[in-house]
């Protein structure tokens, strides 16, 4: 079986003041070939086309539907499911000319559609037993984050998926950015040395949907949005040991339905001794979404403007060298293609459901810290849990 082809176009990574480093392309960052472009997988002349459904037909479902339609040799959308059937019908009409079946109940969907893959785009409060039901039928899953609002529910999902042996991918798409992938490649090779400090910022100014402003339905900004940055920290720093967080509603107190925080500062102590600092606000610049981060490792200091763009300064030698990473990797498409590759090649995806549970546990521990105004020690689950 051949290697996976994962990019619409290779991401060009340029270098300044570091002529001895060869030009790198995106595919090599995951050990993948890029020579053939995005022409599918080399399966000895076969193409694995997955019968796919989307569960939850809100706004974000459109992004996944467009990616699935754009990869028609790998995916066939056969169904849409939403508790409001008119939403499912609208997506079926838009993306499949009405060919995809419409369901209002995920049990009926799973029983009738003979699925290979289900893309779950439910809001945090909307999760029930869809993972367990899909796992029982051997249906692979792509799940948007957070995968649940409680640790108990999340780990039930993990147990069901791992017991069934299905492939799962959680939508922490920034792991697939070219700059993040480049740093992780060097980290895993021992080139960066250990990471001692990472800071990350999440700024926006948006009221979002009413459920998002309800703490009982979204979990809050840190649980629903900033969890992306917590997951990135785990990705490059390992597992957390302690967390302390301050969270307040400073700018939306006049809104009775705004029960979540709009500002937070969180400090995480990692098992390896590293420190993570995350600060977030929903009172920043309207119309702008700012997500950037900085990493200080033993041999490299990295300044990321986003997951695709970063400056790396190599600090170990007598002379400082700078490497610039600049790319336009489509994160959401990349996570979808990685899941397809995992199914085809029978190997783990980049972000299986266990990662979703671990990052959720960190976010929930930070929320507990803010509620109790105390440092929270994070219990690490066993592999069997």
PDB file of N, CA and C in Angstrom, residues 288-348:
ATOM      1  N   UNK A 288     -12.280  40.338  14.382  1.00  0.00           N
ATOM      2  CA  UNK A 288     -10.943  39.740  14.276  1.00  0.00           C
ATOM      3  C   UNK A 288     -10.814  38.573  15.256  1.00  0.00           C
ATOM      4  N   UNK A 289     -10.200  37.515  14.762  1.00  0.00           N
ATOM      5  CA  UNK A 289      -9.929  36.329  15.586  1.00  0.00           C
ATOM      6  C   UNK A 289      -8.417  36.177  15.670  1.00  0.00           C
ATOM      7  N   UNK A 290      -7.864  36.396  16.840  1.00  0.00           N
ATOM      8  CA  UNK A 290      -6.415  36.395  17.021  1.00  0.00           C
ATOM      9  C   UNK A 290      -6.030  35.178  17.843  1.00  0.00           C
ATOM     10  N   UNK A 291      -5.274  34.293  17.239  1.00  0.00           N
ATOM     11  CA  UNK A 291      -4.759  33.106  17.922  1.00  0.00           C
ATOM     12  C   UNK A 291      -3.268  33.012  17.619  1.00  0.00           C
ATOM     13  N   UNK A 292      -2.445  33.335  18.571  1.00  0.00           N
ATOM     14  CA  UNK A 292      -1.007  33.231  18.353  1.00  0.00           C
ATOM     15  C   UNK A 292      -0.339  32.667  19.595  1.00  0.00           C
ATOM     16  N   UNK A 293       0.903  32.217  19.438  1.00  0.00           N
ATOM     17  CA  UNK A 293       1.578  31.532  20.537  1.00  0.00           C
ATOM     18  C   UNK A 293       3.083  31.621  20.367  1.00  0.00           C
ATOM     19  N   UNK A 294       3.766  31.445  21.491  1.00  0.00           N
ATOM     20  CA  UNK A 294       5.225  31.499  21.536  1.00  0.00           C
ATOM     21  C   UNK A 294       5.738  30.324  22.358  1.00  0.00           C
ATOM     22  N   UNK A 295       6.806  29.719  21.874  1.00  0.00           N
ATOM     23  CA  UNK A 295       7.381  28.552  22.521  1.00  0.00           C
ATOM     24  C   UNK A 295       8.867  28.786  22.749  1.00  0.00           C
ATOM     25  N   UNK A 296       9.297  28.518  23.975  1.00  0.00           N
ATOM     26  CA  UNK A 296      10.722  28.567  24.294  1.00  0.00           C
ATOM     27  C   UNK A 296      11.165  27.154  24.635  1.00  0.00           C
ATOM     28  N   UNK A 297      11.941  26.553  23.738  1.00  0.00           N
ATOM     29  CA  UNK A 297      12.548  25.251  23.980  1.00  0.00           C
ATOM     30  C   UNK A 297      14.042  25.450  24.235  1.00  0.00           C
ATOM     31  N   UNK A 298      14.699  24.398  24.620  1.00  0.00           N
ATOM     32  CA  UNK A 298      16.108  24.508  24.991  1.00  0.00           C
ATOM     33  C   UNK A 298      16.959  25.040  23.846  1.00  0.00           C
ATOM     34  N   UNK A 299      16.663  24.625  22.612  1.00  0.00           N
ATOM     35  CA  UNK A 299      17.501  25.001  21.475  1.00  0.00           C
ATOM     36  C   UNK A 299      16.810  25.891  20.453  1.00  0.00           C
ATOM     37  N   UNK A 300      15.519  26.138  20.631  1.00  0.00           N
ATOM     38  CA  UNK A 300      14.748  26.900  19.650  1.00  0.00           C
ATOM     39  C   UNK A 300      13.741  27.781  20.378  1.00  0.00           C
ATOM     40  N   UNK A 301      13.630  29.020  19.939  1.00  0.00           N
ATOM     41  CA  UNK A 301      12.529  29.884  20.357  1.00  0.00           C
ATOM     42  C   UNK A 301      11.658  30.140  19.142  1.00  0.00           C
ATOM     43  N   UNK A 302      10.363  29.873  19.267  1.00  0.00           N
ATOM     44  CA  UNK A 302       9.446  29.945  18.131  1.00  0.00           C
ATOM     45  C   UNK A 302       8.359  30.969  18.403  1.00  0.00           C
ATOM     46  N   UNK A 303       8.097  31.811  17.407  1.00  0.00           N
ATOM     47  CA  UNK A 303       7.063  32.830  17.490  1.00  0.00           C
ATOM     48  C   UNK A 303       6.054  32.553  16.385  1.00  0.00           C
ATOM     49  N   UNK A 304       4.854  32.086  16.767  1.00  0.00           N
ATOM     50  CA  UNK A 304       3.817  31.699  15.818  1.00  0.00           C
ATOM     51  C   UNK A 304       2.783  32.814  15.693  1.00  0.00           C
ATOM     52  N   UNK A 305       2.521  33.284  14.471  1.00  0.00           N
ATOM     53  CA  UNK A 305       1.384  34.167  14.261  1.00  0.00           C
ATOM     54  C   UNK A 305       0.101  33.356  14.084  1.00  0.00           C
ATOM     55  N   UNK A 306       0.238  32.126  13.654  1.00  0.00           N
ATOM     56  CA  UNK A 306      -0.829  31.135  13.655  1.00  0.00           C
ATOM     57  C   UNK A 306      -0.167  29.780  13.415  1.00  0.00           C
ATOM     58  N   UNK A 307      -0.966  28.737  13.249  1.00  0.00           N
ATOM     59  CA  UNK A 307      -0.392  27.395  13.133  1.00  0.00           C
ATOM     60  C   UNK A 307       0.355  27.172  11.830  1.00  0.00           C
ATOM     61  N   UNK A 308       0.151  28.034  10.850  1.00  0.00           N
ATOM     62  CA  UNK A 308       0.823  27.916   9.554  1.00  0.00           C
ATOM     63  C   UNK A 308       2.041  28.809   9.408  1.00  0.00           C
ATOM     64  N   UNK A 309       2.216  29.765  10.292  1.00  0.00           N
ATOM     65  CA  UNK A 309       3.253  30.778  10.114  1.00  0.00           C
ATOM     66  C   UNK A 309       4.025  30.975  11.416  1.00  0.00           C
ATOM     67  N   UNK A 310       5.345  30.908  11.310  1.00  0.00           N
ATOM     68  CA  UNK A 310       6.174  31.067  12.508  1.00  0.00           C
ATOM     69  C   UNK A 310       7.587  31.444  12.133  1.00  0.00           C
ATOM     70  N   UNK A 311       8.267  32.081  13.065  1.00  0.00           N
ATOM     71  CA  UNK A 311       9.712  32.319  12.998  1.00  0.00           C
ATOM     72  C   UNK A 311      10.376  31.452  14.052  1.00  0.00           C
ATOM     73  N   UNK A 312      11.330  30.636  13.635  1.00  0.00           N
ATOM     74  CA  UNK A 312      12.107  29.811  14.550  1.00  0.00           C
ATOM     75  C   UNK A 312      13.512  30.407  14.662  1.00  0.00           C
ATOM     76  N   UNK A 313      13.938  30.668  15.870  1.00  0.00           N
ATOM     77  CA  UNK A 313      15.303  31.131  16.109  1.00  0.00           C
ATOM     78  C   UNK A 313      16.057  30.040  16.843  1.00  0.00           C
ATOM     79  N   UNK A 314      17.132  29.564  16.219  1.00  0.00           N
ATOM     80  CA  UNK A 314      17.929  28.470  16.792  1.00  0.00           C
ATOM     81  C   UNK A 314      18.993  29.082  17.687  1.00  0.00           C
ATOM     82  N   UNK A 315      18.979  28.695  18.969  1.00  0.00           N
ATOM     83  CA  UNK A 315      19.753  29.397  19.995  1.00  0.00           C
ATOM     84  C   UNK A 315      20.887  28.576  20.588  1.00  0.00           C
ATOM     85  N   UNK A 316      21.080  27.332  20.129  1.00  0.00           N
ATOM     86  CA  UNK A 316      22.043  26.456  20.795  1.00  0.00           C
ATOM     87  C   UNK A 316      23.482  26.772  20.430  1.00  0.00           C
ATOM     88  N   UNK A 317      23.737  27.217  19.222  1.00  0.00           N
ATOM     89  CA  UNK A 317      25.105  27.432  18.770  1.00  0.00           C
ATOM     90  C   UNK A 317      25.605  28.836  19.062  1.00  0.00           C
ATOM     91  N   UNK A 318      26.852  29.117  18.663  1.00  0.00           N
ATOM     92  CA  UNK A 318      27.417  30.447  18.910  1.00  0.00           C
ATOM     93  C   UNK A 318      26.755  31.532  18.061  1.00  0.00           C
ATOM     94  N   UNK A 319      26.151  31.153  16.924  1.00  0.00           N
ATOM     95  CA  UNK A 319      25.476  32.105  16.058  1.00  0.00           C
ATOM     96  C   UNK A 319      23.978  31.811  16.034  1.00  0.00           C
ATOM     97  N   UNK A 320      23.176  32.868  16.055  1.00  0.00           N
ATOM     98  CA  UNK A 320      21.739  32.705  15.972  1.00  0.00           C
ATOM     99  C   UNK A 320      21.324  32.515  14.519  1.00  0.00           C
ATOM    100  N   UNK A 321      20.437  31.562  14.280  1.00  0.00           N
ATOM    101  CA  UNK A 321      19.925  31.303  12.945  1.00  0.00           C
ATOM    102  C   UNK A 321      18.403  31.364  12.987  1.00  0.00           C
ATOM    103  N   UNK A 322      17.822  31.898  11.945  1.00  0.00           N
ATOM    104  CA  UNK A 322      16.373  32.064  11.878  1.00  0.00           C
ATOM    105  C   UNK A 322      15.798  31.284  10.711  1.00  0.00           C
ATOM    106  N   UNK A 323      14.727  30.573  10.970  1.00  0.00           N
ATOM    107  CA  UNK A 323      13.985  29.847   9.945  1.00  0.00           C
ATOM    108  C   UNK A 323      12.557  30.383   9.917  1.00  0.00           C
ATOM    109  N   UNK A 324      12.050  30.719   8.747  1.00  0.00           N
ATOM    110  CA  UNK A 324      10.703  31.236   8.600  1.00  0.00           C
ATOM    111  C   UNK A 324       9.829  30.172   7.951  1.00  0.00           C
ATOM    112  N   UNK A 325       8.735  29.852   8.605  1.00  0.00           N
ATOM    113  CA  UNK A 325       7.766  28.903   8.059  1.00  0.00           C
ATOM    114  C   UNK A 325       6.533  29.695   7.638  1.00  0.00           C
ATOM    115  N   UNK A 326       6.142  29.532   6.372  1.00  0.00           N
ATOM    116  CA  UNK A 326       4.980  30.247   5.860  1.00  0.00           C
ATOM    117  C   UNK A 326       4.232  29.334   4.909  1.00  0.00           C
ATOM    118  N   UNK A 327       2.950  29.075   5.208  1.00  0.00           N
ATOM    119  CA  UNK A 327       2.184  28.139   4.392  1.00  0.00           C
ATOM    120  C   UNK A 327       0.701  28.456   4.529  1.00  0.00           C
ATOM    121  N   UNK A 328      -0.094  27.856   3.685  1.00  0.00           N
ATOM    122  CA  UNK A 328      -1.547  28.019   3.738  1.00  0.00           C
ATOM    123  C   UNK A 328      -2.204  26.642   3.755  1.00  0.00           C
ATOM    124  N   UNK A 329      -1.814  25.824   4.707  1.00  0.00           N
ATOM    125  CA  UNK A 329      -2.381  24.484   4.833  1.00  0.00           C
ATOM    126  C   UNK A 329      -3.838  24.594   5.287  1.00  0.00           C
ATOM    127  N   UNK A 330      -4.782  23.986   4.591  1.00  0.00           N
ATOM    128  CA  UNK A 330      -6.192  24.008   5.008  1.00  0.00           C
ATOM    129  C   UNK A 330      -6.416  23.041   6.163  1.00  0.00           C
ATOM    130  N   UNK A 331      -6.460  23.573   7.377  1.00  0.00           N
ATOM    131  CA  UNK A 331      -6.487  22.736   8.576  1.00  0.00           C
ATOM    132  C   UNK A 331      -7.607  21.701   8.560  1.00  0.00           C
ATOM    133  N   UNK A 332      -8.829  22.159   8.302  1.00  0.00           N
ATOM    134  CA  UNK A 332      -9.979  21.260   8.420  1.00  0.00           C
ATOM    135  C   UNK A 332      -9.950  20.166   7.365  1.00  0.00           C
ATOM    136  N   UNK A 333      -9.513  20.510   6.170  1.00  0.00           N
ATOM    137  CA  UNK A 333      -9.353  19.487   5.139  1.00  0.00           C
ATOM    138  C   UNK A 333      -8.276  18.498   5.540  1.00  0.00           C
ATOM    139  N   UNK A 334      -7.209  18.997   6.113  1.00  0.00           N
ATOM    140  CA  UNK A 334      -6.100  18.133   6.485  1.00  0.00           C
ATOM    141  C   UNK A 334      -6.500  17.103   7.531  1.00  0.00           C
ATOM    142  N   UNK A 335      -7.294  17.526   8.528  1.00  0.00           N
ATOM    143  CA  UNK A 335      -7.705  16.570   9.554  1.00  0.00           C
ATOM    144  C   UNK A 335      -8.625  15.501   8.969  1.00  0.00           C
ATOM    145  N   UNK A 336      -9.441  15.892   7.990  1.00  0.00           N
ATOM    146  CA  UNK A 336     -10.320  14.941   7.322  1.00  0.00           C
ATOM    147  C   UNK A 336      -9.517  13.923   6.522  1.00  0.00           C
ATOM    148  N   UNK A 337      -8.530  14.406   5.782  1.00  0.00           N
ATOM    149  CA  UNK A 337      -7.705  13.514   4.974  1.00  0.00           C
ATOM    150  C   UNK A 337      -6.842  12.601   5.838  1.00  0.00           C
ATOM    151  N   UNK A 338      -6.379  13.114   6.961  1.00  0.00           N
ATOM    152  CA  UNK A 338      -5.604  12.265   7.870  1.00  0.00           C
ATOM    153  C   UNK A 338      -6.462  11.131   8.412  1.00  0.00           C
ATOM    154  N   UNK A 339      -7.731  11.422   8.708  1.00  0.00           N
ATOM    155  CA  UNK A 339      -8.626  10.368   9.174  1.00  0.00           C
ATOM    156  C   UNK A 339      -8.857   9.336   8.082  1.00  0.00           C
ATOM    157  N   UNK A 340      -9.058   9.786   6.851  1.00  0.00           N
ATOM    158  CA  UNK A 340      -9.217   8.838   5.740  1.00  0.00           C
ATOM    159  C   UNK A 340      -7.984   7.957   5.624  1.00  0.00           C
ATOM    160  N   UNK A 341      -6.816   8.565   5.727  1.00  0.00           N
ATOM    161  CA  UNK A 341      -5.572   7.797   5.647  1.00  0.00           C
ATOM    162  C   UNK A 341      -5.470   6.784   6.777  1.00  0.00           C
ATOM    163  N   UNK A 342      -5.892   7.181   7.976  1.00  0.00           N
ATOM    164  CA  UNK A 342      -5.849   6.268   9.120  1.00  0.00           C
ATOM    165  C   UNK A 342      -6.746   5.058   8.880  1.00  0.00           C
ATOM    166  N   UNK A 343      -7.915   5.295   8.289  1.00  0.00           N
ATOM    167  CA  UNK A 343      -8.832   4.201   7.992  1.00  0.00           C
ATOM    168  C   UNK A 343      -8.252   3.296   6.916  1.00  0.00           C
ATOM    169  N   UNK A 344      -7.716   3.901   5.861  1.00  0.00           N
ATOM    170  CA  UNK A 344      -7.166   3.135   4.742  1.00  0.00           C
ATOM    171  C   UNK A 344      -5.952   2.318   5.177  1.00  0.00           C
ATOM    172  N   UNK A 345      -5.076   2.935   5.937  1.00  0.00           N
ATOM    173  CA  UNK A 345      -3.801   2.309   6.295  1.00  0.00           C
ATOM    174  C   UNK A 345      -3.851   1.570   7.624  1.00  0.00           C
ATOM    175  N   UNK A 346      -4.984   1.655   8.322  1.00  0.00           N
ATOM    176  CA  UNK A 346      -5.148   1.034   9.628  1.00  0.00           C
ATOM    177  C   UNK A 346      -4.041   1.478  10.575  1.00  0.00           C
ATOM    178  N   UNK A 347      -3.948   2.804  10.726  1.00  0.00           N
ATOM    179  CA  UNK A 347      -2.972   3.367  11.665  1.00  0.00           C
ATOM    180  C   UNK A 347      -3.675   4.469  12.458  1.00  0.00           C
ATOM    181  N   UNK A 348      -3.102   4.914  13.567  1.00  0.00           N
ATOM    182  CA  UNK A 348      -3.769   5.925  14.381  1.00  0.00           C
ATOM    183  C   UNK A 348      -3.837   7.269  13.655  1.00  0.00           C
TER     184      UNK A 348
END
